[in-house]
JSON list of C-alpha atoms in Angstrom, two decimals:
[
{"chain": "A", "resi": 1, "resn": "MET", "atom": "CA", "xyz": [49.78, 117.03, 185.51]},
{"chain": "A", "resi": 2, "resn": "THR", "atom": "CA", "xyz": [48.00, 114.42, 187.54]},
{"chain": "A", "resi": 3, "resn": "SER", "atom": "CA", "xyz": [48.67, 111.09, 185.87]},
{"chain": "A", "resi": 4, "resn": "ALA", "atom": "CA", "xyz": [51.92, 109.15, 185.86]},
{"chain": "A", "resi": 5, "resn": "PRO", "atom": "CA", "xyz": [54.34, 109.59, 182.96]},
{"chain": "A", "resi": 6, "resn": "PRO", "atom": "CA", "xyz": [54.79, 106.74, 180.46]},
{"chain": "A", "resi": 7, "resn": "ASN", "atom": "CA", "xyz": [56.52, 103.59, 181.81]},
{"chain": "A", "resi": 8, "resn": "CYS", "atom": "CA", "xyz": [56.03, 104.71, 185.47]},
{"chain": "A", "resi": 9, "resn": "SER", "atom": "CA", "xyz": [53.84, 103.13, 188.11]},
{"chain": "A", "resi": 10, "resn": "ASP", "atom": "CA", "xyz": [50.83, 104.98, 189.48]},
{"chain": "A", "resi": 11, "resn": "GLY", "atom": "CA", "xyz": [50.65, 106.21, 193.06]},
{"chain": "A", "resi": 12, "resn": "GLY", "atom": "CA", "xyz": [53.50, 108.72, 192.89]},
{"chain": "A", "resi": 13, "resn": "VAL", "atom": "CA", "xyz": [53.51, 112.46, 193.33]},
{"chain": "A", "resi": 14, "resn": "TRP", "atom": "CA", "xyz": [54.45, 115.36, 191.03]},
{"chain": "A", "resi": 15, "resn": "GLY", "atom": "CA", "xyz": [56.80, 118.06, 192.26]},
{"chain": "A", "resi": 16, "resn": "THR", "atom": "CA", "xyz": [59.80, 120.20, 191.42]},
{"chain": "A", "resi": 17, "resn": "TYR", "atom": "CA", "xyz": [63.32, 118.83, 191.03]},
{"chain": "A", "resi": 18, "resn": "THR", "atom": "CA", "xyz": [66.23, 121.25, 191.37]},
{"chain": "A", "resi": 19, "resn": "TYR", "atom": "CA", "xyz": [69.63, 120.37, 189.91]},
{"chain": "A", "resi": 20, "resn": "VAL", "atom": "CA", "xyz": [72.95, 121.87, 188.86]},
{"chain": "A", "resi": 21, "resn": "GLY", "atom": "CA", "xyz": [72.48, 122.68, 185.20]},
{"chain": "A", "resi": 22, "resn": "ASN", "atom": "CA", "xyz": [73.38, 125.38, 182.69]},
{"chain": "A", "resi": 23, "resn": "LYS", "atom": "CA", "xyz": [71.78, 128.23, 184.65]},
{"chain": "A", "resi": 24, "resn": "THR", "atom": "CA", "xyz": [73.62, 127.32, 187.89]},
{"chain": "A", "resi": 25, "resn": "LYS", "atom": "CA", "xyz": [76.92, 126.86, 186.06]},
{"chain": "A", "resi": 26, "resn": "MET", "atom": "CA", "xyz": [76.55, 130.23, 184.33]},
{"chain": "A", "resi": 27, "resn": "ILE", "atom": "CA", "xyz": [75.89, 132.00, 187.65]},
{"chain": "A", "resi": 28, "resn": "ALA", "atom": "CA", "xyz": [78.92, 130.26, 189.22]},
{"chain": "A", "resi": 29, "resn": "GLY", "atom": "CA", "xyz": [81.13, 131.17, 186.26]},
{"chain": "A", "resi": 30, "resn": "LEU", "atom": "CA", "xyz": [80.14, 134.83, 186.29]},
{"chain": "A", "resi": 31, "resn": "SER", "atom": "CA", "xyz": [80.47, 134.97, 190.08]},
{"chain": "A", "resi": 32, "resn": "CYS", "atom": "CA", "xyz": [84.06, 133.70, 189.81]},
{"chain": "A", "resi": 33, "resn": "LEU", "atom": "CA", "xyz": [84.95, 137.05, 188.24]},
{"chain": "A", "resi": 34, "resn": "CYS", "atom": "CA", "xyz": [83.88, 138.85, 191.44]},
{"chain": "A", "resi": 35, "resn": "CYS", "atom": "CA", "xyz": [84.42, 136.34, 194.22]},
{"chain": "A", "resi": 36, "resn": "GLY", "atom": "CA", "xyz": [87.08, 133.99, 192.89]},
{"chain": "A", "resi": 37, "resn": "PRO", "atom": "CA", "xyz": [86.86, 130.29, 193.80]},
{"chain": "A", "resi": 38, "resn": "PHE", "atom": "CA", "xyz": [84.34, 131.02, 196.58]},
{"chain": "A", "resi": 39, "resn": "ALA", "atom": "CA", "xyz": [81.76, 131.50, 193.84]},
{"chain": "A", "resi": 40, "resn": "LEU", "atom": "CA", "xyz": [81.76, 127.73, 193.31]},
{"chain": "A", "resi": 41, "resn": "LEU", "atom": "CA", "xyz": [79.62, 127.53, 196.44]},
{"chain": "A", "resi": 42, "resn": "VAL", "atom": "CA", "xyz": [76.78, 128.56, 194.14]},
{"chain": "A", "resi": 43, "resn": "CYS", "atom": "CA", "xyz": [76.69, 124.90, 193.06]},
{"chain": "A", "resi": 44, "resn": "CYS", "atom": "CA", "xyz": [75.43, 124.03, 196.56]},
{"chain": "A", "resi": 45, "resn": "CYS", "atom": "CA", "xyz": [72.22, 125.96, 195.78]},
{"chain": "A", "resi": 46, "resn": "PRO", "atom": "CA", "xyz": [71.07, 124.75, 192.36]},
{"chain": "A", "resi": 47, "resn": "GLN", "atom": "CA", "xyz": [68.99, 127.21, 190.34]},
{"chain": "A", "resi": 48, "resn": "ASP", "atom": "CA", "xyz": [67.76, 124.92, 187.54]},
{"chain": "A", "resi": 49, "resn": "GLU", "atom": "CA", "xyz": [64.29, 123.39, 187.99]},
{"chain": "A", "resi": 50, "resn": "GLN", "atom": "CA", "xyz": [62.05, 120.96, 186.19]},
{"chain": "A", "resi": 51, "resn": "ASP", "atom": "CA", "xyz": [58.84, 119.09, 186.91]},
{"chain": "A", "resi": 52, "resn": "ALA", "atom": "CA", "xyz": [59.40, 115.55, 188.15]},
{"chain": "A", "resi": 53, "resn": "TYR", "atom": "CA", "xyz": [57.32, 112.55, 189.19]},
{"chain": "A", "resi": 54, "resn": "CYS", "atom": "CA", "xyz": [58.40, 110.59, 192.27]},
{"chain": "A", "resi": 55, "resn": "THR", "atom": "CA", "xyz": [57.43, 106.94, 192.72]},
{"chain": "A", "resi": 56, "resn": "ASN", "atom": "CA", "xyz": [59.19, 103.99, 194.37]},
{"chain": "A", "resi": 57, "resn": "TYR", "atom": "CA", "xyz": [62.00, 106.33, 195.55]},
{"chain": "A", "resi": 58, "resn": "TYR", "atom": "CA", "xyz": [62.95, 107.31, 191.97]},
{"chain": "A", "resi": 59, "resn": "LEU", "atom": "CA", "xyz": [62.35, 110.50, 190.00]},
{"chain": "A", "resi": 60, "resn": "TYR", "atom": "CA", "xyz": [61.07, 110.63, 186.42]},
{"chain": "A", "resi": 61, "resn": "ASP", "atom": "CA", "xyz": [60.56, 113.54, 184.04]},
{"chain": "A", "resi": 62, "resn": "ALA", "atom": "CA", "xyz": [57.33, 114.10, 182.08]},
{"chain": "A", "resi": 63, "resn": "ALA", "atom": "CA", "xyz": [58.56, 111.81, 179.28]},
{"chain": "A", "resi": 64, "resn": "GLY", "atom": "CA", "xyz": [59.20, 108.93, 181.71]},
{"chain": "A", "resi": 65, "resn": "ASN", "atom": "CA", "xyz": [63.01, 109.20, 181.71]},
{"chain": "A", "resi": 66, "resn": "ASN", "atom": "CA", "xyz": [64.66, 108.19, 185.00]},
{"chain": "A", "resi": 67, "resn": "LEU", "atom": "CA", "xyz": [66.35, 111.16, 186.74]},
{"chain": "A", "resi": 68, "resn": "GLY", "atom": "CA", "xyz": [67.81, 109.13, 189.59]},
{"chain": "A", "resi": 69, "resn": "PRO", "atom": "CA", "xyz": [66.97, 108.17, 193.17]},
{"chain": "A", "resi": 70, "resn": "THR", "atom": "CA", "xyz": [65.19, 110.67, 195.41]},
{"chain": "A", "resi": 71, "resn": "LYS", "atom": "CA", "xyz": [67.78, 110.37, 198.20]},
{"chain": "A", "resi": 72, "resn": "ALA", "atom": "CA", "xyz": [70.40, 112.08, 196.01]},
{"chain": "A", "resi": 73, "resn": "SER", "atom": "CA", "xyz": [68.21, 114.92, 194.79]},
{"chain": "A", "resi": 74, "resn": "ASN", "atom": "CA", "xyz": [66.41, 118.11, 195.69]},
{"chain": "A", "resi": 75, "resn": "PHE", "atom": "CA", "xyz": [62.79, 117.10, 195.18]},
{"chain": "A", "resi": 76, "resn": "ILE", "atom": "CA", "xyz": [59.91, 119.10, 196.64]},
{"chain": "A", "resi": 77, "resn": "PRO", "atom": "CA", "xyz": [56.42, 117.61, 196.19]},
{"chain": "A", "resi": 78, "resn": "SER", "atom": "CA", "xyz": [53.79, 119.93, 194.75]},
{"chain": "A", "resi": 79, "resn": "GLY", "atom": "CA", "xyz": [51.78, 121.56, 197.50]},
{"chain": "A", "resi": 80, "resn": "ALA", "atom": "CA", "xyz": [54.73, 121.49, 199.93]},
{"chain": "A", "resi": 81, "resn": "LYS", "atom": "CA", "xyz": [56.25, 124.80, 200.94]},
{"chain": "A", "resi": 82, "resn": "ARG", "atom": "CA", "xyz": [59.73, 125.53, 199.67]},
{"chain": "A", "resi": 83, "resn": "PRO", "atom": "CA", "xyz": [62.04, 126.93, 202.37]},
{"chain": "A", "resi": 84, "resn": "THR", "atom": "CA", "xyz": [62.54, 130.65, 201.84]},
{"chain": "A", "resi": 85, "resn": "LYS", "atom": "CA", "xyz": [65.73, 131.09, 203.88]},
{"chain": "A", "resi": 86, "resn": "ALA", "atom": "CA", "xyz": [68.49, 128.76, 204.94]},
{"chain": "A", "resi": 87, "resn": "PRO", "atom": "CA", "xyz": [68.41, 128.34, 208.76]},
{"chain": "A", "resi": 88, "resn": "PHE", "atom": "CA", "xyz": [72.06, 129.37, 209.15]},
{"chain": "A", "resi": 89, "resn": "LEU", "atom": "CA", "xyz": [71.43, 132.64, 207.32]},
{"chain": "A", "resi": 90, "resn": "PHE", "atom": "CA", "xyz": [68.36, 133.64, 209.30]},
{"chain": "A", "resi": 91, "resn": "LEU", "atom": "CA", "xyz": [68.78, 136.90, 211.16]},
{"chain": "A", "resi": 92, "resn": "PRO", "atom": "CA", "xyz": [65.98, 137.94, 213.54]}
]
């Protein structure tokens, strides 16, 4: 995907948008059986992904639907490296 989705201005960038969706909720629900309410921390690390287009500080899906502002999301532009480990969990 290189061009902008319908009803979006050109000059943006495609990437991956992570959000709390059905997959994340299912993992949290099943984890509650083992870990109790601490399993809800799974929601801090969303597992659902979709392609998104970022322009003018807003995200859009491939159909041109607005997904919200970029400041309130987990958007990683294509070509950027996704962090593999959280810094606070890194053990040398």
